[in-house]
CSV table of C-alpha atoms in Angstrom, one decimal:
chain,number,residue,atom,x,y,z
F,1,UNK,CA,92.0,87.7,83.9
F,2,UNK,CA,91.0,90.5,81.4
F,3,UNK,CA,94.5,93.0,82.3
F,4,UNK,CA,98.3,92.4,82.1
F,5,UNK,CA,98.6,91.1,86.4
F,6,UNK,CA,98.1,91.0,89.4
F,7,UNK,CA,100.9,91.8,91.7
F,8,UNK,CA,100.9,92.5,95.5
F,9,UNK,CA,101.7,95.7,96.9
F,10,UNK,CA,105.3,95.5,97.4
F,11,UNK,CA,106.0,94.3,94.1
F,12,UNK,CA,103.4,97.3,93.0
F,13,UNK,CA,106.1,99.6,94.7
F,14,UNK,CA,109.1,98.1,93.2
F,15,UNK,CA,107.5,98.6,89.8
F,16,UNK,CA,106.7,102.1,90.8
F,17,UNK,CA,110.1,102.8,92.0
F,18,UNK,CA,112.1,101.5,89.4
F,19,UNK,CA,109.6,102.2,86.2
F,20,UNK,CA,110.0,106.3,85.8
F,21,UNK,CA,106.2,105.7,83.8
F,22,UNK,CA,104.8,103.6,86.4
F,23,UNK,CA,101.3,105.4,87.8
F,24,UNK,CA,99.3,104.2,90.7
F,25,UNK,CA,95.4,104.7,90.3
F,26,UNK,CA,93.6,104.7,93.5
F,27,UNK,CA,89.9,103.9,92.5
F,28,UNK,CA,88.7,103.9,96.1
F,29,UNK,CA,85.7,106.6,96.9
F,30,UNK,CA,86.4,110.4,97.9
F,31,UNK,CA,85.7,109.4,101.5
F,32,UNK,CA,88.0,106.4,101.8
F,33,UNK,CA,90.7,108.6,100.6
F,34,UNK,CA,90.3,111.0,103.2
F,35,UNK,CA,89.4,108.9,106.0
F,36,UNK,CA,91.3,105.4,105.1
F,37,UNK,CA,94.2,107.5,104.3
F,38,UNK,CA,96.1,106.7,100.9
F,39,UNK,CA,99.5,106.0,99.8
F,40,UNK,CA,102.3,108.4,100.0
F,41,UNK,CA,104.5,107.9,96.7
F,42,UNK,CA,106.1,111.5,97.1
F,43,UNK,CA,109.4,109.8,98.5
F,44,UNK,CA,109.8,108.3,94.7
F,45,UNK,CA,108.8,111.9,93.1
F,46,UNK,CA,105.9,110.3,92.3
F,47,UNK,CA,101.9,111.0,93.1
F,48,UNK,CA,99.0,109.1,93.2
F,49,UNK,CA,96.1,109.9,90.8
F,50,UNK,CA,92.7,109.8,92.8
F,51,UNK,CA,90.1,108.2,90.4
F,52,UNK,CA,86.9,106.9,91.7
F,53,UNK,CA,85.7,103.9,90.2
F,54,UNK,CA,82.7,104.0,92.1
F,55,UNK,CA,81.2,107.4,93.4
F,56,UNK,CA,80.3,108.3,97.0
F,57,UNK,CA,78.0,108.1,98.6
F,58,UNK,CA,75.6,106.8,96.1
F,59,UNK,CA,77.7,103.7,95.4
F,60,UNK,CA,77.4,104.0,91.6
F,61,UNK,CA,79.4,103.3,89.0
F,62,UNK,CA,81.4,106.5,87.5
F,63,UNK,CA,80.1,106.8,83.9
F,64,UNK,CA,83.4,108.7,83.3
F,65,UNK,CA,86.2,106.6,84.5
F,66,UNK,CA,87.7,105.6,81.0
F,67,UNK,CA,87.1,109.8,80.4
F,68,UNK,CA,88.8,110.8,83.4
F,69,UNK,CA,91.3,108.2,83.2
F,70,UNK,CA,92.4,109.1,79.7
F,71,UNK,CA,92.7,112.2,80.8
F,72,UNK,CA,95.1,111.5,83.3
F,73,UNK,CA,97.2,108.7,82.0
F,74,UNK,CA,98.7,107.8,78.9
F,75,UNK,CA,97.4,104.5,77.1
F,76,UNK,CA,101.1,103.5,76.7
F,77,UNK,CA,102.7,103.4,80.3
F,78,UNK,CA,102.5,101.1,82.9
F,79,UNK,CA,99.1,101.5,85.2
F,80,UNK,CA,98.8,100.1,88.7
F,81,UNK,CA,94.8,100.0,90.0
F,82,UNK,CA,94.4,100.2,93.7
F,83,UNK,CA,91.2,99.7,95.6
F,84,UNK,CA,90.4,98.3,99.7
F,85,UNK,CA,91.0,95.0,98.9
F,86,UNK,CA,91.4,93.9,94.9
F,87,UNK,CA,88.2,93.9,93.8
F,88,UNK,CA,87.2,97.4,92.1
F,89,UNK,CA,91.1,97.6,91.0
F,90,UNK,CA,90.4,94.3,89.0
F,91,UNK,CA,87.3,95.4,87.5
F,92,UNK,CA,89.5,99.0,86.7
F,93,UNK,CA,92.2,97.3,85.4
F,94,UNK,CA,89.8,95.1,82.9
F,95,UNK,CA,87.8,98.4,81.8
F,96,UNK,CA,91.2,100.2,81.1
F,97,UNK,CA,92.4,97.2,79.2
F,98,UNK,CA,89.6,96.9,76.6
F,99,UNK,CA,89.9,100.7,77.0
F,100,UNK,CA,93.3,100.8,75.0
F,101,UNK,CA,95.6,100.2,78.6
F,102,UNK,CA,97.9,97.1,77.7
F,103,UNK,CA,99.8,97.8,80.9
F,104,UNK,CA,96.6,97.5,83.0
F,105,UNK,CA,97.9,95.6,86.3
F,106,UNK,CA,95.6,95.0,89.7
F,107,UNK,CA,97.0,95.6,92.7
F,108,UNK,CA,95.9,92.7,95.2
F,109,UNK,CA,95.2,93.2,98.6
F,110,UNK,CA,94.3,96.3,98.0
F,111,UNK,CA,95.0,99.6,100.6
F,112,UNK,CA,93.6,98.1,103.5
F,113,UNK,CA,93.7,94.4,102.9
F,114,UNK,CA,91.8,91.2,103.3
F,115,UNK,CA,89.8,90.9,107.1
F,116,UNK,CA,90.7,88.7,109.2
F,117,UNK,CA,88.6,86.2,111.4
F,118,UNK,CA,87.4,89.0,113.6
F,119,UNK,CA,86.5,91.1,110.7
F,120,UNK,CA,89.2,93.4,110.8
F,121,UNK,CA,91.5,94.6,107.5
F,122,UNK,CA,95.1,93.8,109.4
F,123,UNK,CA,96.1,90.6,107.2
F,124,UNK,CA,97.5,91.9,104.4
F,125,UNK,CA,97.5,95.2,102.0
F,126,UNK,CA,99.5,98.2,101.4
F,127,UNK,CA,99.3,99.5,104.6
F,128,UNK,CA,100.1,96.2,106.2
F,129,UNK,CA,103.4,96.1,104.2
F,130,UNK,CA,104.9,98.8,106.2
F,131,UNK,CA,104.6,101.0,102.7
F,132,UNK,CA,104.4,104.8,102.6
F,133,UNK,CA,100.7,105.9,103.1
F,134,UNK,CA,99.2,109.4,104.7
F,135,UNK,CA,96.2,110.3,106.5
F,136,UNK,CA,93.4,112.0,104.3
């Protein structure tokens, strides 16, 4: 692991809720956000900062992630990544830390979670621990 953790979402909200610095980075695409629906940090004065990792629909890699990210977040507070499932947060959370982030942490699970034996995201995640999310 090239970042500070990994933590599960509910420990991702505790940080959040108790760390005045803590920032959640979504890194899902523009469409997930408003069709997946995202998380609602409002009821902790909080928002989320929508950063794609990868870009939609082409699928490619944003050349400006580090840009855009330093541009939203300072280098020195606490950053949470977010993706579907873990995997795009992880490979956030490692760019940011050999970007200057020493508080880089993944967030596993993801928004919507591992899929189950019928192929359907209702295992685990965010949205599976009953925490605060919204429709696009």
């Amino acid at each position: 692991m090239s970042y500070a953790a990994d933590l599960s979402p509910q420990q991702t909200w505790e940080h959040l809720e108790s760390d005045p610095q803590a920032v959640l980075v979504d890194v899902r695409t523009r469409a997930e956000w408003s069709f997946v629906g995202m998380p609602d940090l409002a009821g902790i004065g909080k928002q989320v900062i929508p950063l794609e990792w990868t870009t939609f629909p082409e699928g490619a890699a944003n050349p400006a992630f580090v840009e855009e990210l330093r541009s939203a977040v300072d280098t020195d507070v606490p950053v949470y990544f977010l993706c579907r499932s873990g995997g795009r947060s992880a490979a956030a959370a490692s760019a940011a830390t050999a970007a200057g982030y020493a508080r880089a942490h993944n967030v596993t699970e993801g928004f919507e979670g591992d899929l189950d034996d019928q192929g359907h995201r209702e295992v685990n995640g965010w949205k599976q621990a009953g925490l605060p999310w919204r429709q696009g």
